[in-house]
């Protein structure tokens, strides 16, 4: 049976704001739950115009997260950097394109309802990172598309650089 660990982060002040993280094998899946339930509540409201307006103003960030979740898919555990400090639970993960890190995505939630569980999740994730292989061919700065683009631009500049003519 593969290793699976699930942590659900819920905001103290807004209990409808929920993020569920599942570690399975060498991957982490993010699920932003509760958004579909809120959409169905808006559809059932009698005064839909006000309900839709309030939903869009309060939940636009959640809708954006849901869209990002669909685009991102599971992420390798070694492409994730978790942190919990001063009540802020933050998870930064990198989307890979052609085996190199392309763009970071940051999910954050302040005032989680169970800080001990957040710390335990981070410790479990770090333990799993120690056991997992690295997902890319390169490590360090060569694992990022930005580094390769900067090197390519540098080479082009050096080749095209105007040389002083000596007479």
Coordinates of N, CA, C and O in Angstrom, one line a residue:
X1 N 0.8 -1.2 0.0 CA 0.0 0.0 0.0 C 0.9 1.2 0.0 O 1.8 1.4 0.8
X2 N 0.6 2.2 -0.9 CA 1.5 3.4 -1.0 C 1.2 4.3 0.2 O 0.2 4.3 0.9
X3 N 2.2 5.1 0.5 CA 2.2 6.1 1.6 C 1.2 7.2 1.3 O 1.3 7.8 0.2
X4 N 0.2 7.4 2.1 CA -0.7 8.5 1.9 C -0.9 9.3 3.2 O -1.0 8.6 4.3
X5 N -0.9 10.6 3.1 CA -1.1 11.4 4.3 C -2.0 12.6 3.9 O -1.6 13.3 2.9
X6 N -3.0 12.9 4.6 CA -3.9 14.1 4.2 C -4.0 15.0 5.4 O -4.2 14.6 6.5
X7 N -3.9 16.3 5.0 CA -4.0 17.4 6.0 C -5.0 18.4 5.4 O -4.9 18.8 4.3
X8 N -6.0 18.8 6.3 CA -7.0 19.8 5.9 C -6.7 21.1 6.7 O -6.8 21.0 7.9
X9 N -6.4 22.2 6.0 CA -6.3 23.5 6.7 C -7.5 24.2 6.6 O -8.1 24.4 5.5
X10 N -8.0 24.8 7.7 CA -9.2 25.5 7.7 C -8.9 26.9 8.4 O -8.3 26.9 9.5
X11 N -9.4 27.9 7.9 CA -9.2 29.2 8.5 C -10.1 29.4 9.7 O -11.3 29.1 9.6
X12 N -9.6 30.0 10.8 CA -10.4 30.2 12.0 C -11.5 31.2 11.8 O -12.7 30.9 12.2
X13 N -11.2 32.3 11.1 CA -12.2 33.3 11.0 C -13.3 33.0 9.9 O -14.4 33.4 9.9
X14 N -12.9 32.3 8.8 CA -13.8 31.9 7.7 C -13.7 30.4 7.5 O -12.9 29.9 6.7
X15 N -14.5 29.6 8.2 CA -14.4 28.2 8.2 C -14.7 27.6 6.8 O -14.5 26.4 6.5
X16 N -15.3 28.4 5.9 CA -15.6 27.9 4.5 C -14.3 27.9 3.7 O -14.3 27.4 2.6
X17 N -13.3 28.6 4.2 CA -12.0 28.6 3.4 C -11.2 27.4 3.9 O -10.6 27.4 5.0
X18 N -11.1 26.4 3.0 CA -10.5 25.2 3.3 C -9.5 24.8 2.2 O -9.8 24.9 1.0
X19 N -8.4 24.2 2.6 CA -7.4 23.6 1.6 C -7.1 22.3 2.1 O -6.7 22.1 3.3
X20 N -7.1 21.3 1.3 CA -6.8 19.9 1.7 C -5.5 19.5 0.9 O -5.5 19.6 -0.3
X21 N -4.5 19.0 1.6 CA -3.3 18.6 1.0 C -3.1 17.1 1.2 O -3.3 16.6 2.3
X22 N -2.9 16.3 0.1 CA -2.7 14.9 0.2 C -1.3 14.5 -0.3 O -1.0 14.8 -1.5
X23 N -0.5 13.9 0.5 CA 0.7 13.3 0.0 C 0.5 11.9 -0.3 O 0.0 11.1 0.5
X24 N 0.8 11.5 -1.6 CA 0.7 10.1 -2.0 C 1.9 9.8 -2.8 O 2.3 10.5 -3.7
X25 N 2.5 8.7 -2.4 CA 3.8 8.3 -3.0 C 4.8 9.4 -3.0 O 5.1 9.9 -1.9
X26 N 5.2 9.9 -4.1 CA 6.2 11.0 -4.1 C 5.5 12.4 -4.6 O 6.2 13.3 -5.0
X27 N 4.2 12.5 -4.4 CA 3.5 13.6 -5.0 C 2.6 14.3 -3.9 O 2.2 13.6 -2.9
X28 N 2.3 15.5 -4.1 CA 1.4 16.3 -3.3 C 0.3 16.8 -4.1 O 0.5 17.4 -5.2
X29 N -0.9 16.6 -3.7 CA -2.1 17.1 -4.4 C -2.8 18.1 -3.5 O -3.0 17.9 -2.3
X30 N -3.2 19.2 -4.1 CA -3.9 20.3 -3.4 C -5.4 20.3 -3.9 O -5.6 20.2 -5.1
X31 N -6.3 20.3 -2.9 CA -7.7 20.4 -3.2 C -8.3 21.5 -2.4 O -8.2 21.6 -1.2
X32 N -8.9 22.5 -3.1 CA -9.5 23.6 -2.5 C -11.0 23.3 -2.4 O -11.8 23.6 -3.3
X33 N -11.4 22.7 -1.3 CA -12.8 22.3 -1.1 C -13.7 23.4 -0.7 O -13.3 24.4 -0.3
X34 N -15.0 23.1 -0.8 CA -16.0 24.1 -0.4 C -16.4 25.0 -1.5 O -17.5 25.7 -1.4
X35 N -15.7 25.2 -2.5 CA -16.1 26.1 -3.6 C -17.3 25.7 -4.3 O -18.2 26.5 -4.6
X36 N -17.4 24.4 -4.7 CA -18.6 24.0 -5.4 C -19.9 24.1 -4.6 O -20.9 24.5 -5.1
X37 N -19.8 23.8 -3.2 CA -20.9 24.0 -2.4 C -21.4 25.5 -2.3 O -22.6 25.7 -2.3
X38 N -20.4 26.4 -2.3 CA -20.8 27.8 -2.3 C -21.4 28.2 -3.6 O -22.3 29.1 -3.5
X39 N -21.0 27.7 -4.7 CA -21.6 28.0 -6.0 C -23.0 27.6 -6.0 O -23.9 28.3 -6.4
X40 N -23.3 26.3 -5.5 CA -24.7 25.8 -5.5 C -25.6 26.6 -4.6 O -26.8 26.8 -4.9
X41 N -25.0 27.2 -3.5 CA -25.8 28.0 -2.6 C -26.2 29.3 -3.3 O -27.3 29.8 -3.1
X42 N -25.3 29.9 -4.1 CA -25.6 31.1 -4.9 C -26.7 30.8 -5.9 O -27.6 31.6 -6.0
X43 N -26.7 29.7 -6.5 CA -27.7 29.4 -7.5 C -29.1 29.2 -6.9 O -30.1 29.6 -7.5
X44 N -29.1 28.7 -5.7 CA -30.4 28.5 -5.0 C -31.0 29.7 -4.3 O -32.1 29.7 -3.9
X45 N -30.2 30.8 -4.2 CA -30.6 32.0 -3.5 C -31.8 32.6 -4.3 O -31.9 32.6 -5.5
X46 N -32.7 33.2 -3.6 CA -33.9 33.9 -4.2 C -33.4 35.2 -4.8 O -33.9 35.6 -5.9
X47 N -32.6 36.0 -4.1 CA -32.1 37.2 -4.7 C -30.7 37.0 -5.3 O -29.7 37.3 -4.7
X48 N -30.7 36.4 -6.5 CA -29.5 35.9 -7.1 C -28.5 37.0 -7.4 O -27.3 36.8 -7.3
X49 N -29.0 38.2 -7.8 CA -28.0 39.3 -8.2 C -27.1 39.6 -7.0 O -25.9 39.7 -7.1
X50 N -27.8 39.9 -5.8 CA -27.0 40.2 -4.7 C -26.1 39.1 -4.2 O -24.9 39.2 -3.8
X51 N -26.6 37.8 -4.3 CA -25.8 36.7 -3.9 C -24.6 36.5 -4.8 O -23.5 36.2 -4.4
X52 N -24.8 36.6 -6.1 CA -23.7 36.5 -7.1 C -22.7 37.6 -6.8 O -21.5 37.3 -6.8
X53 N -23.1 38.8 -6.6 CA -22.2 39.9 -6.4 C -21.4 39.6 -5.1 O -20.1 39.8 -5.1
X54 N -22.0 39.2 -4.0 CA -21.3 38.9 -2.8 C -20.3 37.7 -3.0 O -19.2 37.7 -2.5
X55 N -20.8 36.7 -3.7 CA -19.9 35.5 -3.9 C -18.7 35.9 -4.7 O -17.6 35.5 -4.4
X56 N -18.9 36.7 -5.8 CA -17.7 37.1 -6.6 C -16.7 38.0 -5.8 O -15.5 37.9 -6.0
X57 N -17.2 38.9 -5.0 CA -16.3 39.8 -4.2 C -15.6 39.0 -3.1 O -14.5 39.3 -2.8
X58 N -16.3 38.0 -2.5 CA -15.6 37.3 -1.4 C -14.8 36.1 -1.8 O -13.9 35.6 -1.1
X59 N -15.2 35.5 -3.0 CA -14.6 34.2 -3.3 C -13.8 34.2 -4.6 O -13.5 33.2 -5.1
X60 N -13.5 35.4 -5.2 CA -12.8 35.4 -6.4 C -11.4 34.8 -6.2 O -10.9 34.1 -7.2
X61 N -10.8 35.0 -5.1 CA -9.5 34.3 -4.8 C -9.6 32.8 -4.8 O -8.8 32.1 -5.4
X62 N -10.7 32.3 -4.2 CA -10.9 30.8 -4.2 C -11.1 30.3 -5.6 O -10.6 29.2 -6.0
X63 N -11.9 31.0 -6.4 CA -12.1 30.6 -7.8 C -10.8 30.6 -8.6 O -10.5 29.6 -9.4
X64 N -9.9 31.6 -8.3 CA -8.6 31.6 -9.0 C -7.8 30.4 -8.5 O -7.2 29.7 -9.4
X65 N -7.8 30.1 -7.2 CA -7.1 28.9 -6.7 C -7.6 27.6 -7.4 O -6.9 26.7 -7.7
X66 N -8.9 27.5 -7.5 CA -9.5 26.3 -8.1 C -9.1 26.2 -9.6 O -8.7 25.0 -10.0
X67 N -9.0 27.2 -10.3 CA -8.5 27.2 -11.7 C -7.0 26.8 -11.7 O -6.6 25.9 -12.5
X68 N -6.2 27.3 -10.8 CA -4.8 27.0 -10.7 C -4.7 25.5 -10.3 O -3.8 24.8 -10.9
X69 N -5.5 25.0 -9.4 CA -5.5 23.6 -9.0 C -5.7 22.7 -10.2 O -4.9 21.7 -10.3
X70 N -6.6 23.0 -11.0 CA -6.9 22.2 -12.2 C -5.7 22.2 -13.2 O -5.4 21.2 -13.8
X71 N -5.0 23.3 -13.3 CA -3.9 23.4 -14.2 C -2.6 22.8 -13.6 O -1.8 22.2 -14.4
X72 N -2.5 22.8 -12.3 CA -1.2 22.4 -11.7 C -1.1 20.9 -11.6 O -0.1 20.3 -11.8
X73 N -2.2 20.2 -11.2 CA -2.1 18.7 -11.0 C -1.2 18.4 -9.8 O -0.8 19.3 -9.1
X74 N -0.9 17.1 -9.6 CA -0.1 16.7 -8.5 C 1.4 17.3 -8.7 O 1.8 17.3 -9.9
X75 N 2.0 17.6 -7.7 CA 3.4 18.2 -7.7 C 4.3 17.2 -7.0 O 3.9 16.7 -5.9
X76 N 5.5 17.0 -7.5 CA 6.5 16.2 -6.8 C 6.8 16.8 -5.4 O 6.9 18.0 -5.3
X77 N 6.9 16.0 -4.4 CA 7.2 16.5 -3.0 C 8.4 17.4 -2.9 O 8.5 18.3 -2.1
X78 N 9.4 17.1 -3.8 CA 10.7 17.9 -3.7 C 10.5 19.2 -4.4 O 11.5 20.0 -4.4
X79 N 9.4 19.5 -5.1 CA 9.1 20.8 -5.7 C 8.2 21.6 -4.8 O 7.7 22.6 -5.2
X80 N 8.1 21.2 -3.5 CA 7.3 21.9 -2.6 C 8.1 22.5 -1.4 O 9.0 21.8 -0.9
X81 N 7.8 23.7 -1.0 CA 8.5 24.4 0.1 C 7.4 24.8 1.1 O 6.8 25.9 0.9
X82 N 7.2 24.1 2.2 CA 6.2 24.4 3.1 C 6.8 25.3 4.3 O 8.0 25.2 4.6
X83 N 5.9 26.1 4.9 CA 6.4 26.9 6.1 C 5.1 27.2 6.9 O 4.0 27.4 6.4
X84 N 5.4 27.3 8.2 CA 4.4 27.8 9.1 C 5.1 28.7 10.2 O 5.9 28.2 11.0
X85 N 4.8 29.9 10.1 CA 5.4 30.9 11.1 C 4.4 32.0 11.4 O 3.7 32.5 10.5
X86 N 4.3 32.4 12.6 CA 3.5 33.5 13.1 C 2.0 33.3 12.6 O 1.4 34.3 12.2
X87 N 1.5 32.1 12.6 CA 0.1 31.9 12.3 C -0.1 31.8 10.8 O -1.3 31.6 10.4
X88 N 0.9 31.9 9.9 CA 0.7 31.9 8.5 C 1.2 30.5 8.0 O 2.4 30.2 8.0
X89 N 0.3 29.7 7.4 CA 0.6 28.5 6.8 C 0.8 28.8 5.3 O -0.1 29.3 4.6
X90 N 2.0 28.5 4.8 CA 2.3 28.8 3.4 C 3.0 27.6 2.7 O 3.8 27.0 3.3
X91 N 2.5 27.4 1.4 CA 3.1 26.3 0.7 C 3.4 26.9 -0.7 O 2.6 27.4 -1.4
X92 N 4.7 26.8 -1.1 CA 5.2 27.2 -2.4 C 5.5 26.0 -3.2 O 6.3 25.2 -2.7
X93 N 4.9 25.8 -4.4 CA 5.3 24.7 -5.2 C 5.6 25.2 -6.6 O 5.1 26.2 -7.1
X94 N 6.5 24.4 -7.3 CA 6.9 24.7 -8.6 C 6.3 23.8 -9.7 O 6.3 22.6 -9.5
X95 N 5.8 24.4 -10.7 CA 5.3 23.7 -11.9 C 6.5 23.4 -12.8 O 7.3 24.3 -13.1
X96 N 6.6 22.2 -13.2 CA 7.7 21.8 -14.1 C 7.2 21.8 -15.6 O 6.1 21.3 -15.9
X97 N 8.1 22.3 -16.5 CA 7.8 22.2 -17.9 C 9.1 21.6 -18.5 O 10.2 22.1 -18.3
X98 N 8.9 20.5 -19.2 CA 10.0 19.8 -19.8 C 11.1 19.4 -18.8 O 12.3 19.5 -19.1
X99 N 10.7 19.1 -17.6 CA 11.7 18.6 -16.6 C 12.4 19.7 -15.8 O 13.1 19.4 -14.9
X100 N 12.1 21.0 -16.1 CA 12.7 22.1 -15.4 C 11.7 22.9 -14.7 O 10.5 23.0 -15.2
X101 N 12.0 23.5 -13.6 CA 11.1 24.3 -12.8 C 10.8 25.6 -13.6 O 11.7 26.3 -14.0
X102 N 9.5 25.8 -13.8 CA 9.1 26.9 -14.6 C 8.5 28.1 -13.8 O 9.0 29.2 -13.9
X103 N 7.5 27.8 -13.0 CA 6.8 28.9 -12.3 C 6.4 28.5 -10.9 O 5.9 27.4 -10.8
X104 N 6.6 29.4 -9.9 CA 6.1 29.0 -8.6 C 4.7 29.4 -8.4 O 4.2 30.3 -9.0
X105 N 4.0 28.7 -7.5 CA 2.7 29.0 -7.1 C 2.7 29.0 -5.6 O 3.1 28.0 -5.0
X106 N 2.1 30.0 -5.0 CA 2.1 30.1 -3.5 C 0.7 30.1 -3.0 O -0.2 30.8 -3.5
X107 N 0.4 29.1 -2.1 CA -0.9 29.0 -1.4 C -0.6 29.4 0.0 O 0.3 28.8 0.6
X108 N -1.4 30.3 0.6 CA -1.2 30.7 1.9 C -2.5 30.8 2.6 O -3.5 31.2 2.0
X109 N -2.5 30.5 3.9 CA -3.7 30.7 4.8 C -3.2 31.1 6.1 O -2.4 30.5 6.8
X110 N -3.8 32.2 6.6 CA -3.5 32.7 7.9 C -4.5 32.2 8.9 O -5.6 31.8 8.6
X111 N -4.0 32.1 10.2 CA -4.9 31.7 11.3 C -5.6 30.3 11.0 O -6.8 30.2 11.0
X112 N -4.8 29.3 10.8 CA -5.3 28.0 10.6 C -5.9 27.5 12.0 O -5.4 27.9 13.0
X113 N -7.0 26.7 11.9 CA -7.7 26.3 13.1 C -6.9 25.3 14.0 O -7.2 25.1 15.1
X114 N -5.9 24.6 13.4 CA -5.2 23.6 14.2 C -3.7 23.7 13.8 O -3.2 23.0 13.0
X115 N -3.0 24.6 14.5 CA -1.5 24.8 14.2 C -0.7 23.6 14.4 O 0.3 23.4 13.7
X116 N -1.0 22.8 15.4 CA -0.2 21.6 15.7 C -0.3 20.6 14.5 O 0.7 20.0 14.1
X117 N -1.5 20.5 13.9 CA -1.6 19.6 12.7 C -0.9 20.2 11.5 O -0.3 19.4 10.7
X118 N -0.8 21.5 11.4 CA -0.1 22.2 10.3 C 1.4 21.8 10.4 O 2.1 21.5 9.5
X119 N 1.9 21.9 11.7 CA 3.3 21.6 11.9 C 3.6 20.1 11.6 O 4.7 19.8 11.1
X120 N 2.7 19.3 12.0 CA 2.9 17.8 11.8 C 2.9 17.5 10.3 O 3.7 16.7 9.8
X121 N 2.0 18.2 9.5 CA 2.0 18.0 8.1 C 3.3 18.4 7.5 O 3.8 17.7 6.6
X122 N 3.8 19.6 7.9 CA 5.1 20.1 7.4 C 6.2 19.1 7.7 O 7.0 18.8 6.8
X123 N 6.2 18.6 8.9 CA 7.3 17.6 9.3 C 7.1 16.3 8.5 O 8.1 15.7 8.0
X124 N 5.9 15.8 8.2 CA 5.7 14.6 7.4 C 6.1 14.9 6.0 O 6.7 14.0 5.4
X125 N 5.8 16.1 5.5 CA 6.2 16.4 4.1 C 7.7 16.4 4.0 O 8.3 15.9 3.0
X126 N 8.4 17.0 5.0 CA 9.9 17.0 4.9 C 10.5 15.6 5.0 O 11.5 15.3 4.4
X127 N 9.9 14.8 5.9 CA 10.4 13.4 5.9 C 10.2 12.7 4.6 O 11.1 12.0 4.1
X128 N 9.1 12.9 4.0 CA 8.8 12.3 2.6 C 9.8 12.9 1.6 O 10.2 12.1 0.7
X129 N 10.1 14.2 1.7 CA 11.1 14.8 0.8 C 12.4 14.1 0.9 O 13.1 13.9 -0.1
X130 N 12.8 13.8 2.1 CA 14.1 13.1 2.3 C 14.1 11.7 1.7 O 15.2 11.3 1.3
X131 N 13.0 11.0 1.6 CA 12.9 9.7 1.1 C 12.8 9.7 -0.4 O 13.1 8.7 -1.1
X132 N 12.3 10.7 -1.0 CA 12.0 10.8 -2.4 C 13.2 11.1 -3.3 O 14.1 11.9 -2.8
X133 N 13.2 10.7 -4.5 CA 14.2 11.0 -5.5 C 13.9 12.4 -6.0 O 12.8 12.9 -5.9
X134 N 15.0 13.1 -6.5 CA 14.7 14.4 -7.1 C 14.0 14.2 -8.5 O 14.4 13.3 -9.2
X135 N 13.1 15.1 -8.8 CA 12.3 14.9 -10.0 C 13.0 15.3 -11.3 O 12.6 14.9 -12.4
X136 N 14.0 16.2 -11.2 CA 14.6 16.8 -12.4 C 15.9 16.1 -12.7 O 16.5 15.4 -11.9
X137 N 16.5 16.5 -13.8 CA 17.8 16.0 -14.2 C 18.9 16.8 -13.5 O 19.9 16.2 -13.1
X138 N 18.7 18.1 -13.4 CA 19.6 19.0 -12.8 C 19.2 19.3 -11.3 O 18.1 19.1 -10.9
X139 N 20.2 19.9 -10.6 CA 19.9 20.4 -9.3 C 20.5 21.7 -9.1 O 21.3 22.2 -9.9
X140 N 20.0 22.4 -8.1 CA 20.5 23.8 -7.9 C 20.0 24.8 -8.9 O 18.9 24.6 -9.4
X141 N 20.8 25.8 -9.2 CA 20.3 26.8 -10.2 C 20.0 26.3 -11.6 O 19.2 26.9 -12.3
X142 N 20.6 25.2 -12.0 CA 20.4 24.7 -13.3 C 19.0 24.0 -13.4 O 18.6 23.6 -14.5
X143 N 18.3 23.9 -12.4 CA 17.0 23.2 -12.4 C 15.8 24.2 -12.8 O 14.7 23.8 -12.8
X144 N 16.2 25.5 -13.1 CA 15.2 26.5 -13.4 C 15.3 27.0 -14.8 O 16.4 27.2 -15.3
X145 N 14.1 27.2 -15.5 CA 14.1 27.7 -16.8 C 14.7 29.1 -16.9 O 15.4 29.4 -17.8
X146 N 14.5 29.9 -15.8 CA 15.1 31.2 -15.8 C 16.6 31.2 -16.0 O 17.2 32.1 -16.7
X147 N 17.3 30.3 -15.3 CA 18.7 30.2 -15.4 C 19.2 29.9 -16.9 O 20.1 30.5 -17.4
X148 N 18.5 28.9 -17.5 CA 18.8 28.6 -18.9 C 18.6 29.7 -19.8 O 19.3 29.9 -20.8
X149 N 17.5 30.4 -19.6 CA 17.2 31.6 -20.5 C 18.2 32.7 -20.3 O 18.7 33.3 -21.3
X150 N 18.6 32.9 -19.0 CA 19.6 34.0 -18.8 C 21.0 33.5 -19.4 O 21.7 34.4 -20.0
X151 N 21.3 32.3 -19.4 CA 22.6 31.8 -20.0 C 22.5 32.0 -21.5 O 23.4 32.4 -22.2
X152 N 21.3 31.6 -22.1 CA 21.2 31.8 -23.6 C 21.3 33.3 -24.0 O 22.0 33.6 -25.0
X153 N 20.7 34.1 -23.2 CA 20.7 35.6 -23.5 C 22.2 36.1 -23.4 O 22.7 36.8 -24.2
X154 N 22.9 35.6 -22.3 CA 24.3 36.0 -22.1 C 25.2 35.5 -23.3 O 26.0 36.3 -23.7
X155 N 24.9 34.3 -23.8 CA 25.7 33.8 -24.9 C 25.5 34.6 -26.2 O 26.4 35.0 -26.9
X156 N 24.2 34.9 -26.4 CA 23.8 35.7 -27.6 C 24.4 37.1 -27.5 O 25.0 37.6 -28.5
X157 N 24.4 37.7 -26.3 CA 25.0 39.1 -26.1 C 26.5 39.0 -26.4 O 27.1 39.9 -27.0
X158 N 27.2 38.0 -25.9 CA 28.6 37.9 -26.1 C 29.0 37.7 -27.5 O 30.0 38.2 -28.0
X159 N 28.2 36.9 -28.3 CA 28.4 36.7 -29.7 C 28.2 37.9 -30.5 O 28.9 38.3 -31.4
X160 N 27.1 38.6 -30.2 CA 26.7 39.8 -31.0 C 27.4 41.1 -30.5 O 27.2 42.1 -31.1
X161 N 28.1 41.1 -29.4 CA 28.7 42.3 -28.8 C 29.6 42.9 -29.8 O 30.4 42.3 -30.4
X162 N 29.4 44.2 -30.0 CA 30.2 44.9 -31.0 C 31.7 44.9 -30.5 O 32.0 45.3 -29.4
X163 N 32.6 44.6 -31.4 CA 34.0 44.6 -31.1 C 34.6 45.9 -31.6 O 34.3 46.4 -32.6
X164 N 35.5 46.4 -30.8 CA 36.2 47.6 -31.2 C 37.2 47.2 -32.3 O 37.9 46.2 -32.3
X165 N 37.2 48.1 -33.4 CA 38.1 47.9 -34.5 C 39.4 48.5 -34.1 O 39.5 49.7 -33.7
X166 N 40.5 47.8 -34.3 CA 41.8 48.4 -34.1 C 42.4 48.8 -35.5 O 42.4 48.0 -36.4
X167 N 43.0 50.0 -35.6 CA 43.5 50.4 -36.9 C 44.9 50.7 -36.8 O 45.5 51.0 -35.8

